[in-house]
Every structure is written in C-alpha cells, then in structure tokens.
mmCIF file of C-alpha atoms and ligand atoms in Angstrom:
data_model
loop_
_atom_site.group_PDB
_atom_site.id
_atom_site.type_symbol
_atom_site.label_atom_id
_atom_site.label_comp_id
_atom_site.label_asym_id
_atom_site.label_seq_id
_atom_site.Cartn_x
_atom_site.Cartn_y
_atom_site.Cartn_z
ATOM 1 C CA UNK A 1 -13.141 5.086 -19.342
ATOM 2 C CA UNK A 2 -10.286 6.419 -21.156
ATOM 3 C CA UNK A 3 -7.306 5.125 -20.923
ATOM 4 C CA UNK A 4 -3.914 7.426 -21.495
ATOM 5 C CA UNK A 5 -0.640 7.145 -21.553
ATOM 6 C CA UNK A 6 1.182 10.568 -21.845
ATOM 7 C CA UNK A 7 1.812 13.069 -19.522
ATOM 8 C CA UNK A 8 0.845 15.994 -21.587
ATOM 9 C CA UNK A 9 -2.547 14.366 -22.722
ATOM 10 C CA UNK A 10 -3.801 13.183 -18.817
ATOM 11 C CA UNK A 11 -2.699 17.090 -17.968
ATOM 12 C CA UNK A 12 -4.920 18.739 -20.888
ATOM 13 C CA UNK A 13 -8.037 16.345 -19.810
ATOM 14 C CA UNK A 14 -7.676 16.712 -15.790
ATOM 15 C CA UNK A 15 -6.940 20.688 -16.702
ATOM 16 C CA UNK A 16 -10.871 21.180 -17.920
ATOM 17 C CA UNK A 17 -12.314 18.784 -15.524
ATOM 18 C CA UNK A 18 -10.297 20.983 -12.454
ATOM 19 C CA UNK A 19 -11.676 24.567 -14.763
ATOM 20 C CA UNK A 20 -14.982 23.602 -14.526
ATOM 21 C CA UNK A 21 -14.605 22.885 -10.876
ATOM 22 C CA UNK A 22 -14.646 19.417 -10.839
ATOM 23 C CA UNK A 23 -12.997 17.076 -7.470
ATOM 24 C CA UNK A 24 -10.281 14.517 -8.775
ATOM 25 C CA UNK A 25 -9.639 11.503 -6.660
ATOM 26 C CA UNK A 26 -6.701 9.581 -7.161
ATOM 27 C CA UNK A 27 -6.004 6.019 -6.558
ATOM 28 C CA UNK A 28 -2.198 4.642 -8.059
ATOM 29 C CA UNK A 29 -1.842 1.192 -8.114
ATOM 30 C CA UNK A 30 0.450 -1.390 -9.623
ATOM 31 C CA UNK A 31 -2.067 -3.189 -11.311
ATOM 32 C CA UNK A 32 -3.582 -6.560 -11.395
ATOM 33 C CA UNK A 33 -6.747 -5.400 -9.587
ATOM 34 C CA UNK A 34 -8.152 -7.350 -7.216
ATOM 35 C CA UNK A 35 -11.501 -6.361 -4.822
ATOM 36 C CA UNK A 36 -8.794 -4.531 -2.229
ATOM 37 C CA UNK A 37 -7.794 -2.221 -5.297
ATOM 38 C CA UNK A 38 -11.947 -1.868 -6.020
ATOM 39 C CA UNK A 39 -12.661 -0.457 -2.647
ATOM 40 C CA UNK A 40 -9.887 2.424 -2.993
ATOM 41 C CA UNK A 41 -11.774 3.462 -6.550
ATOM 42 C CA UNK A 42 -15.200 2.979 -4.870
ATOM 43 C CA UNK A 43 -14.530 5.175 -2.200
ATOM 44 C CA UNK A 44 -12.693 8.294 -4.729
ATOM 45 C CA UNK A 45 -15.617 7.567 -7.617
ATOM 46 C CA UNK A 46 -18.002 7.716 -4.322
ATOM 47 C CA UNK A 47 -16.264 11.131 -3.430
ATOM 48 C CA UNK A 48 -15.352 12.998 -6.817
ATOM 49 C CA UNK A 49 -16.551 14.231 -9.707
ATOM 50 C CA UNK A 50 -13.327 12.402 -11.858
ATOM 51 C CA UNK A 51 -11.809 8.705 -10.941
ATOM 52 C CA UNK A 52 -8.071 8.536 -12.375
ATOM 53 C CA UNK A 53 -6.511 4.951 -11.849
ATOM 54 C CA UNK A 54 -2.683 4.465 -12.189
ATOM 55 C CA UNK A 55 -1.180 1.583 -13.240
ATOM 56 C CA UNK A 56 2.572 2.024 -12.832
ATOM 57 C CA UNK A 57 5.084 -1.077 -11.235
ATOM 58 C CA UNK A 58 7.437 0.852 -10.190
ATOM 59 C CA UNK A 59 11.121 0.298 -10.131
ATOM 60 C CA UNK A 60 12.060 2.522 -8.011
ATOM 61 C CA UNK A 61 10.979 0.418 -4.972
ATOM 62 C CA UNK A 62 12.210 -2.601 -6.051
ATOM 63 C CA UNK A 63 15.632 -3.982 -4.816
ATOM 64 C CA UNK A 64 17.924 -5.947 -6.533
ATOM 65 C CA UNK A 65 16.816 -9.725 -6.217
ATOM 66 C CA UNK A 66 13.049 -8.793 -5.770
ATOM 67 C CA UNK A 67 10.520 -9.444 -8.021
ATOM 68 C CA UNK A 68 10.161 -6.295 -9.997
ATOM 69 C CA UNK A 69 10.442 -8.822 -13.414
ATOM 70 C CA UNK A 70 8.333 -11.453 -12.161
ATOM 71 C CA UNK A 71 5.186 -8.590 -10.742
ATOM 72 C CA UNK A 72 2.026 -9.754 -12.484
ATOM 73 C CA UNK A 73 1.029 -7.242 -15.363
ATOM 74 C CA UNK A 74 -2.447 -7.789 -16.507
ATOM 75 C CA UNK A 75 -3.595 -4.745 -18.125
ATOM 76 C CA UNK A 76 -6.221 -5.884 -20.447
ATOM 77 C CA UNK A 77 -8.413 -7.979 -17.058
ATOM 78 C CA UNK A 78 -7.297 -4.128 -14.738
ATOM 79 C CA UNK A 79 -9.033 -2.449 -17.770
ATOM 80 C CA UNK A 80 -12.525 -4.650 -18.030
ATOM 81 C CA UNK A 81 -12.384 -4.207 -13.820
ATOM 82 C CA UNK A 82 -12.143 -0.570 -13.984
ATOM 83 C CA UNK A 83 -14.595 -0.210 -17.057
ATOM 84 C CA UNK A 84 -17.143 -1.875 -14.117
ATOM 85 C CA UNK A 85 -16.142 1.077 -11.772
ATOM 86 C CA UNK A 86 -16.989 3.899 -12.585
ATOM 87 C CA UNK A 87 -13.176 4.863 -13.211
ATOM 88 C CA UNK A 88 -12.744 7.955 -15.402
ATOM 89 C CA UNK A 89 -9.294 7.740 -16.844
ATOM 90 C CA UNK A 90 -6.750 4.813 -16.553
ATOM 91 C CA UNK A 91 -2.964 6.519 -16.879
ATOM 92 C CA UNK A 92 -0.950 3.835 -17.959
ATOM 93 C CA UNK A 93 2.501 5.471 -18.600
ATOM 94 C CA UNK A 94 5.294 3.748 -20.189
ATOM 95 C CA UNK A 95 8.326 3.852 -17.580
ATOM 96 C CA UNK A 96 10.779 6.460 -19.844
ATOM 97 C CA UNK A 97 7.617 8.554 -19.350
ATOM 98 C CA UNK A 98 7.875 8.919 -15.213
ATOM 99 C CA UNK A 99 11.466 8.432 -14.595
ATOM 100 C CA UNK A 100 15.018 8.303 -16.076
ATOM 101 C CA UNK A 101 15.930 5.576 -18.234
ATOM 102 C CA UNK A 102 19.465 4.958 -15.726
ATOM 103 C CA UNK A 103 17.736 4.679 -12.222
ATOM 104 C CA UNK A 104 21.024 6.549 -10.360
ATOM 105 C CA UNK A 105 19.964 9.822 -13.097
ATOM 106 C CA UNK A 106 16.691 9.712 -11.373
ATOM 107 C CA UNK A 107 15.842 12.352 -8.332
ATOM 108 C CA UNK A 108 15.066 10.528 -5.402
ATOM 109 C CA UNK A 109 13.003 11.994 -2.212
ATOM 110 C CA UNK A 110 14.284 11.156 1.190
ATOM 111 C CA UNK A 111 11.239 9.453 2.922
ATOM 112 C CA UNK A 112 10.723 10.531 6.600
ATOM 113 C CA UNK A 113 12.402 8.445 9.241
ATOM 114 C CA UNK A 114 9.557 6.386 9.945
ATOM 115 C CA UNK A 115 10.215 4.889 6.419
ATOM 116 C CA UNK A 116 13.698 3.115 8.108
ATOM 117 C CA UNK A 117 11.760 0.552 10.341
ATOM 118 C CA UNK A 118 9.889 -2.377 10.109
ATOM 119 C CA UNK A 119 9.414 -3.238 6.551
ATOM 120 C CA UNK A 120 12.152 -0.121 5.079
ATOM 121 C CA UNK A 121 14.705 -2.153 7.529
ATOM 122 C CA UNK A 122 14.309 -5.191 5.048
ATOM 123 C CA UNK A 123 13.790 -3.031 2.047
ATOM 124 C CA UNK A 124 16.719 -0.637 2.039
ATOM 125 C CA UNK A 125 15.276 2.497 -0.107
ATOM 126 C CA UNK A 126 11.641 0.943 -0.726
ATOM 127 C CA UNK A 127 9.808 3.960 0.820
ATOM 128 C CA UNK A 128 12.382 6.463 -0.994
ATOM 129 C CA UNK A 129 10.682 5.004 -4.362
ATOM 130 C CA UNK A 130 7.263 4.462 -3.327
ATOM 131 C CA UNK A 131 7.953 8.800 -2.153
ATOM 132 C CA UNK A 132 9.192 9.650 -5.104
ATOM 133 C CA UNK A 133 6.320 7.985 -7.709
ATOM 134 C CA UNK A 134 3.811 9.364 -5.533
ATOM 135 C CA UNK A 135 5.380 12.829 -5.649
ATOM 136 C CA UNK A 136 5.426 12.459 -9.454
ATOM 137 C CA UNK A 137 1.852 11.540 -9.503
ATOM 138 C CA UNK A 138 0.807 14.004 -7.337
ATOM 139 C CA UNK A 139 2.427 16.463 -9.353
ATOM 140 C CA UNK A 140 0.851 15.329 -12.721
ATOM 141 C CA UNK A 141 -2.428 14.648 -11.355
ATOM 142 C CA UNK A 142 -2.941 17.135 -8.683
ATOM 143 C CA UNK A 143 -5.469 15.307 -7.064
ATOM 144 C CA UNK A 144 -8.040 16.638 -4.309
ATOM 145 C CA UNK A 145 -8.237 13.252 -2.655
ATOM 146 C CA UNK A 146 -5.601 10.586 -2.977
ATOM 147 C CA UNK A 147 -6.562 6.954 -1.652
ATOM 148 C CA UNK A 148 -4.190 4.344 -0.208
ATOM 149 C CA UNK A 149 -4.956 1.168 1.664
ATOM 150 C CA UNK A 150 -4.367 0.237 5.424
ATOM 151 C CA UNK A 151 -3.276 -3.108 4.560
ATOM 152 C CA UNK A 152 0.136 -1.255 3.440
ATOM 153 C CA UNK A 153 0.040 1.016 6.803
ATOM 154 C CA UNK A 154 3.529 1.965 6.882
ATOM 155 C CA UNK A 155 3.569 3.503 3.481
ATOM 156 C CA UNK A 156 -0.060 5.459 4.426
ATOM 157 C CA UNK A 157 1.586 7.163 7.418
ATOM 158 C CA UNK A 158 4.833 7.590 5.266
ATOM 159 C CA UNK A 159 2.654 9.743 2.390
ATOM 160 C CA UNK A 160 0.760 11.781 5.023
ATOM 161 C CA UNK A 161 3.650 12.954 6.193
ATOM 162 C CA UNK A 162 5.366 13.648 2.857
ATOM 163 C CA UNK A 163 2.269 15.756 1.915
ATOM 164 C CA UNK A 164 1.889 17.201 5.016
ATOM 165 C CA UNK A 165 6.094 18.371 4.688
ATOM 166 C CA UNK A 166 5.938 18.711 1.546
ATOM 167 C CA UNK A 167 2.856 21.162 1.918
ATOM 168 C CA UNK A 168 0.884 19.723 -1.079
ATOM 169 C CA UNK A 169 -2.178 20.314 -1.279
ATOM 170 C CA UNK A 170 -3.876 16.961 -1.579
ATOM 171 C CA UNK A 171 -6.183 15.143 0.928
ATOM 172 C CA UNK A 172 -4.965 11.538 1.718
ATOM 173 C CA UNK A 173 -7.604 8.579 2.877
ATOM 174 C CA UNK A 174 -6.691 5.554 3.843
ATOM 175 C CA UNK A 175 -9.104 2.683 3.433
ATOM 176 C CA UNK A 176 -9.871 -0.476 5.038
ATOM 177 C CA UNK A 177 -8.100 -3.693 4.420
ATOM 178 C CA UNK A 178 -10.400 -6.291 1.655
ATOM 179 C CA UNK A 179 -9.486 -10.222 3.018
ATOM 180 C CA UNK A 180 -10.547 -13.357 1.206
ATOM 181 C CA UNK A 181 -12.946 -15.585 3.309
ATOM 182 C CA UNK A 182 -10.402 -16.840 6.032
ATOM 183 C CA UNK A 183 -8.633 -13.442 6.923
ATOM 184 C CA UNK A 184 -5.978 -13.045 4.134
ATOM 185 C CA UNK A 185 -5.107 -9.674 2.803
ATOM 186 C CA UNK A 186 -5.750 -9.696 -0.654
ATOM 187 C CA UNK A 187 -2.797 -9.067 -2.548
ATOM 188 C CA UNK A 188 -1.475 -9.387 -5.815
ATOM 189 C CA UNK A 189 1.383 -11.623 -4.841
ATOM 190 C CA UNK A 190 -1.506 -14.092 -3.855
ATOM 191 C CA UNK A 191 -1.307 -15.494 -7.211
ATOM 192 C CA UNK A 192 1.618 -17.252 -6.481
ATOM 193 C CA UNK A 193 0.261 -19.379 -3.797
ATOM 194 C CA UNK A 194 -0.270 -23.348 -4.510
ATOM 195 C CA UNK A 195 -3.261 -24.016 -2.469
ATOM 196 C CA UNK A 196 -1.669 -25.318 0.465
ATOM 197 C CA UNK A 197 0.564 -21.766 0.709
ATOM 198 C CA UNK A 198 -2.882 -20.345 0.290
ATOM 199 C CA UNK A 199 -4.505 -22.140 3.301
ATOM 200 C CA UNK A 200 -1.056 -21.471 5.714
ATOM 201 C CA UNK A 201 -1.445 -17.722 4.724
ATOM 202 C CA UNK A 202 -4.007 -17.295 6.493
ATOM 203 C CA UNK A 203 -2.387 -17.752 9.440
ATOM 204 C CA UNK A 204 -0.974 -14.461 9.276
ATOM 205 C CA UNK A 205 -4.365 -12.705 10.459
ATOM 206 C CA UNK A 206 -4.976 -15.226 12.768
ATOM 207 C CA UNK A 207 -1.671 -14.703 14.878
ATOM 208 C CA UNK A 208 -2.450 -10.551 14.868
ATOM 209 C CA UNK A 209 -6.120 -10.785 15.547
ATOM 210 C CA UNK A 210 -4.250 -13.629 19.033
ATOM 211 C CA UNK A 211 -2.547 -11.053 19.591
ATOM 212 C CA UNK A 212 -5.472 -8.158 19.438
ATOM 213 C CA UNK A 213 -7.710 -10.001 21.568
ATOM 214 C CA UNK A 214 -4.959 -10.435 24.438
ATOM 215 C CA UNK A 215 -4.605 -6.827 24.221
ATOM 216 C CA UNK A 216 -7.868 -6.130 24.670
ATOM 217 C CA UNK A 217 -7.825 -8.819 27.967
ATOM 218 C CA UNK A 218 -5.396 -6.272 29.166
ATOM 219 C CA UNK A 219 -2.093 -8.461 28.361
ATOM 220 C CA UNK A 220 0.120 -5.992 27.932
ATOM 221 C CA UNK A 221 3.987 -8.032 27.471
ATOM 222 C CA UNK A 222 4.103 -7.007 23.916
ATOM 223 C CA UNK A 223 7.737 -8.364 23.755
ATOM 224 C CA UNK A 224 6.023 -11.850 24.691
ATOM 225 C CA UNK A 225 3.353 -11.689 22.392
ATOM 226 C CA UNK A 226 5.039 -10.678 19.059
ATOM 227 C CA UNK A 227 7.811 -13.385 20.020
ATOM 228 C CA UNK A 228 4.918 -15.748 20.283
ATOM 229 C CA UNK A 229 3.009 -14.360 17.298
ATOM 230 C CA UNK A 230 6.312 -15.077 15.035
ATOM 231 C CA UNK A 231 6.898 -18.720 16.743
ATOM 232 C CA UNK A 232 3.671 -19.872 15.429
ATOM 233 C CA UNK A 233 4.298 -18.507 12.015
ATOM 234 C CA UNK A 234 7.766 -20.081 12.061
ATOM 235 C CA UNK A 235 5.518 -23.340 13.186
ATOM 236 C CA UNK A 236 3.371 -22.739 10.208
ATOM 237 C CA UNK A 237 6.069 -22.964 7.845
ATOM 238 C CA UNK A 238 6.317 -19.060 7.223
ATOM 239 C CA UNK A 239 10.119 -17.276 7.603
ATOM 240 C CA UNK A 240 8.699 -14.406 9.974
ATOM 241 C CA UNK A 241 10.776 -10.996 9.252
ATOM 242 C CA UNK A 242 8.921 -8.492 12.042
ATOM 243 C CA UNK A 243 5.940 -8.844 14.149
ATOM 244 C CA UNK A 244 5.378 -5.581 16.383
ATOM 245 C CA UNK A 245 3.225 -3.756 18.451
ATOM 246 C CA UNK A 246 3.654 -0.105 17.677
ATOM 247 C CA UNK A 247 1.597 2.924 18.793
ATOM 248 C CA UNK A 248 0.099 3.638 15.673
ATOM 249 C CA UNK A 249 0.762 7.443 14.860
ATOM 250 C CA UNK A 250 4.334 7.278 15.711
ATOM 251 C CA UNK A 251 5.160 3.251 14.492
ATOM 252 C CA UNK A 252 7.431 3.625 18.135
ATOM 253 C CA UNK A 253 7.335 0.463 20.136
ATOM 254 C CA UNK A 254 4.293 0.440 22.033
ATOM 255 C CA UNK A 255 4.476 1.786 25.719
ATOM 256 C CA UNK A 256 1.712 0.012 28.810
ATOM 257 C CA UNK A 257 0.382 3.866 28.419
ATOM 258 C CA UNK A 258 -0.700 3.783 24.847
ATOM 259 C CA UNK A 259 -4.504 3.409 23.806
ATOM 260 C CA UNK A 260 -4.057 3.544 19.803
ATOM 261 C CA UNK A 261 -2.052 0.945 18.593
ATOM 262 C CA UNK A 262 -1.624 -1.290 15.516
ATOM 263 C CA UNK A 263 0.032 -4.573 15.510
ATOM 264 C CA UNK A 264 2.016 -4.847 11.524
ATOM 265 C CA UNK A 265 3.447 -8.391 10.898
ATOM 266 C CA UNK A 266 6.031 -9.228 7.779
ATOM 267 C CA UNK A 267 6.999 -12.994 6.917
ATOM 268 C CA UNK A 268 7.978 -14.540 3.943
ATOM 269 C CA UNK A 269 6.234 -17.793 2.706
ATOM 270 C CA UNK A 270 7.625 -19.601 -0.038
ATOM 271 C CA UNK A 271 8.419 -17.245 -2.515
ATOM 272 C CA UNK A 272 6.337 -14.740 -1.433
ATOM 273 C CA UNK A 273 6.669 -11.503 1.281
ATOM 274 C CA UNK A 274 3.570 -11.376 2.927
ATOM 275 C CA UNK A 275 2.406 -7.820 5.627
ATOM 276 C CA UNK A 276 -0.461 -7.251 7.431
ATOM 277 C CA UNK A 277 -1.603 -5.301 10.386
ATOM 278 C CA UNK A 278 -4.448 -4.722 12.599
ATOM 279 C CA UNK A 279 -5.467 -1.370 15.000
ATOM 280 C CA UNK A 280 -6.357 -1.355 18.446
ATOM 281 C CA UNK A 281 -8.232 0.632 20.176
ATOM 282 C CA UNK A 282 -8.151 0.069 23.797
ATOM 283 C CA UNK A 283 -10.015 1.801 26.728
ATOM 284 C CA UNK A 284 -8.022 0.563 29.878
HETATM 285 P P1 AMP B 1 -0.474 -2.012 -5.104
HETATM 286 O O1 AMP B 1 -1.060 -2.209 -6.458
HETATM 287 O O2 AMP B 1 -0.168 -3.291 -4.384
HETATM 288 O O3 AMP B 1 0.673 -1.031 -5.098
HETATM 289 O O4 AMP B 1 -1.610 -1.331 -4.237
HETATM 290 C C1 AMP B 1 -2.231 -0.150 -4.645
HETATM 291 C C2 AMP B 1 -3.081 0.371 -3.516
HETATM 292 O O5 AMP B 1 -4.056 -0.606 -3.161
HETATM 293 C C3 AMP B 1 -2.240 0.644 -2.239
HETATM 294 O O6 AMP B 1 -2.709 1.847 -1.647
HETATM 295 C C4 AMP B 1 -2.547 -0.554 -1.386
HETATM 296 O O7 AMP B 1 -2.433 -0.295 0.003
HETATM 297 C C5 AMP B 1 -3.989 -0.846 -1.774
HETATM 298 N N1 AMP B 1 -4.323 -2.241 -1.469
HETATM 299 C C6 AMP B 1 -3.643 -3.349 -1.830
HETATM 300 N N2 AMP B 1 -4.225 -4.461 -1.322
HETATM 301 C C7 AMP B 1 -5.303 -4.037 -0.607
HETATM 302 C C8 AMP B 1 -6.310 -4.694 0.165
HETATM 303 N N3 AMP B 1 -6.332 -6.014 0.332
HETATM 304 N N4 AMP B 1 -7.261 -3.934 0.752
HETATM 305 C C9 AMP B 1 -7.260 -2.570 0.610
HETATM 306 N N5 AMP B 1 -6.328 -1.900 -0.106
HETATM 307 C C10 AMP B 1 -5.371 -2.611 -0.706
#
C-alpha cells in the first residue's frame, strides 16, 4: 500500500490505473479503523481492480463545541489495518490541501432537504460538510464505486442523491452495519466509553430491534413506540435526541401504509453522540 498525500501525485497514479482500464473503489473515512471501516474496504477491494482509503477528519462538519479537536487520529495503527486489506493507496491529505485555510473562504454545497432532519436538526450544516468533502473526493478520485455504511443512513441517502443531482458518475453502495458482541455499532467514538458507558450503550440496539419486532407484530402507533423507545434510554441513563420511524427512501414520518421502513435513533451518553438505525421490511 502506498500511502500519499498530494493531490497531484494520487491523480497521476489513479490516471494509469483508470488508462489501463482498471475499476477504482472508494471508501473515505475519518480514520481510526475499526472492523465497521474493514467491511467498506472488503467489499470495494472485493469489487475493483484499485482500493483507495481516505483518511480526512473533516472540519467542515464539525460545529463549534463538538469534538473536531478531541476526534481520535491514529494513523500509524489505520496504516498496519489497511496494509492487512488489500488497500491500494491510503490518501492522507493535509487539511490546506482539501479546503481553505479560513473555513467561511471555503465553497460549501447545499445538501438536499433531507439533510435538515433528524440528526442535520441537531447538527446545523453537518451534511453541508460531509457534501462538500465528498464532492471534493469524488472529484479527485473519480471513483467507479464509492462505499458508505448504513450505520450512518442519513448521510448514505444524502450522497445518493447528491450524485444522482449532481449527475456524477460514480456508483454508491451502502454496506451493512459491523456491532460488537451485544448489538453496539462500532464506532470510533467508542473509545471513550468507561466500561459501564460501554455496557448501557448497548441499549441503543436493543430499544430499535423492541421496536422492530412490534412492527413486525403489526403494532403500528409509531408515535407510542419511539416515545417509549426514548423513555427507556432516558431510564438507561442516555440524553435521547430523536428516535423515529421513517419510511426509509423518503426519511418522512412513517404512514400505517408503508412496507419499507427504518427506525434511526440519536442520544447522547456521557460525552459521547451515539446513532443507529435498523430497516424493516414488512409484508402486512
Ligand atoms: P467515519 O470514519 O466515522 O467517517 O466512517 C467512515 C465510513 O465508515 C462511513 O461510510 C461510515 O458509515 C462507515 N462506518 C462507520 N462505522 C461503521 C460500522 N459500524 N459498520 C459499517 N460501516 C461503518
């Protein structure tokens, strides 16, 4: 694996590969890989001839008073995981190298209105930063396949629908969510769990999978259920921000007609903001 840092040199590399004919999958992260990163490069070293990794944290979609200072950076323990996955080339860019130096010189993209609900509705101009790195990677990199996870299923919709209005010509996969043993997303805000935040973490699952199984009993008082969902995470010790039901093209509040749903769930424990969702399919 190589890894690179400039623009110019990732361009001249991915420029012969895409000559000679070659598929590039794409997979940007933040870094400090963890087995839910590992699927995503599985999958696009699985599916193309070249495997770029990003690391980037991005400022962009950070607010003010989040933890954009504090985001574990552990480059040289990313690099030994990806040298074990058959990753091609590790871009690494410095930030000056992606975007302006003064963040209000920087070109911003408008992310589509589904980016103003749910967790954009607690993090003013999140999606509008997460839009414009991938844009920027996208347009170094042009990928064939990009590949994001589930477990962040707001932002997946949100970046098939900037490609697909954007008209770039990339294909977008989303992949299924890695969890530790009892349910928990892995994440790489885990970290900052003391073992008993770990164990009451897991809680978050278990209140969306409740909720999946009275769905699939045919309970359909969604209103009821996410307020019941977000009373036993209060219970648990969690600060809930949103639990909903939502059809799961659209994110709109689910309707007693809708089959395709996914339930996404936001609370804060400790220091920590914590998501996860779950789809359901249902047949009656
Ligand atoms: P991040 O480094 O947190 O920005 O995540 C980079 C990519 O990895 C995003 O597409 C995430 O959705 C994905 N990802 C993060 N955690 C998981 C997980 N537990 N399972 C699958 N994908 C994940």
């Amino acid at each position: 694996m190589e890894v690179i840092q400039s623009i110019s040199d990732l361009r001249e590399k991915l420029k012969s590969h895409r000559d000679n004919g070659k598929s590039i999958g794409l997979v940007p992260t933040m870094g400090n890989l963890h087995q839910g990163h590992a699927r995503l490069v599985e999958s696009a070293a699985e599916e193309n001839s070249i495997t770029v990794v990003t690391i980037f944290v991005n400022p962009l979609q950070f607010n003010p008073g989040e933890d954009f200072e504090n985001y574990p950076r552990t480059l040289n323990e990313d690099i030994e995981i990806l040298e074990n996955l058959n990753c091609d080339y590790l871009f690494f860019p410095k930030n000056d190298e992606i975007i302006e130096r003064r963040s209000s010189d920087q070109a911003l993209i408008k992310a589509p209105q589904i980016s103003r609900i749910l967790c954009g509705k607690s993090r003013p101009g999140h999606f509008d930063g997460v839009a414009t790195i991938i844009c920027i990677l996208f347009n170094i990199i042009c990928p064939t396949t990009a590949y994001f996870g589930l477990k962040d299923y707001q932002q997946y919709l949100i970046i098939k629908k900037l490609v697909s209005d954007f008209r770039i010509q990339v294909g977008i996969k989303g992949i299924e969510t890695a969890r530790d043993k009892n349910g928990l997303a892995l994440s790489s805000r885990n970290i900052f769990f003391s073992s008993k935040e770990l164990k009451i973490a897991s809680q978050l699952f278990f209140s969306i999978n409740e909720i999946s199984k009275a769905l699939h009993a045919g309970n359909k008082n969604f209103k009821i259920l996410e307020d019941k969902a977000k009373r036993q995470l209060s219970i648990a010790g969690f600060l809930p921000d949103y639990c909903s039901i939502c059809h799961a093209n659209t994110l709109n509040p689910a309707d007693s007609n809708d089959k395709d749903l996914v339930i996404l769930v936001a609370a804060h424990l400790g220091s920590v903001r914590l998501i996860d969702n779950l789809r359901v399919f249902l047949n009656h």
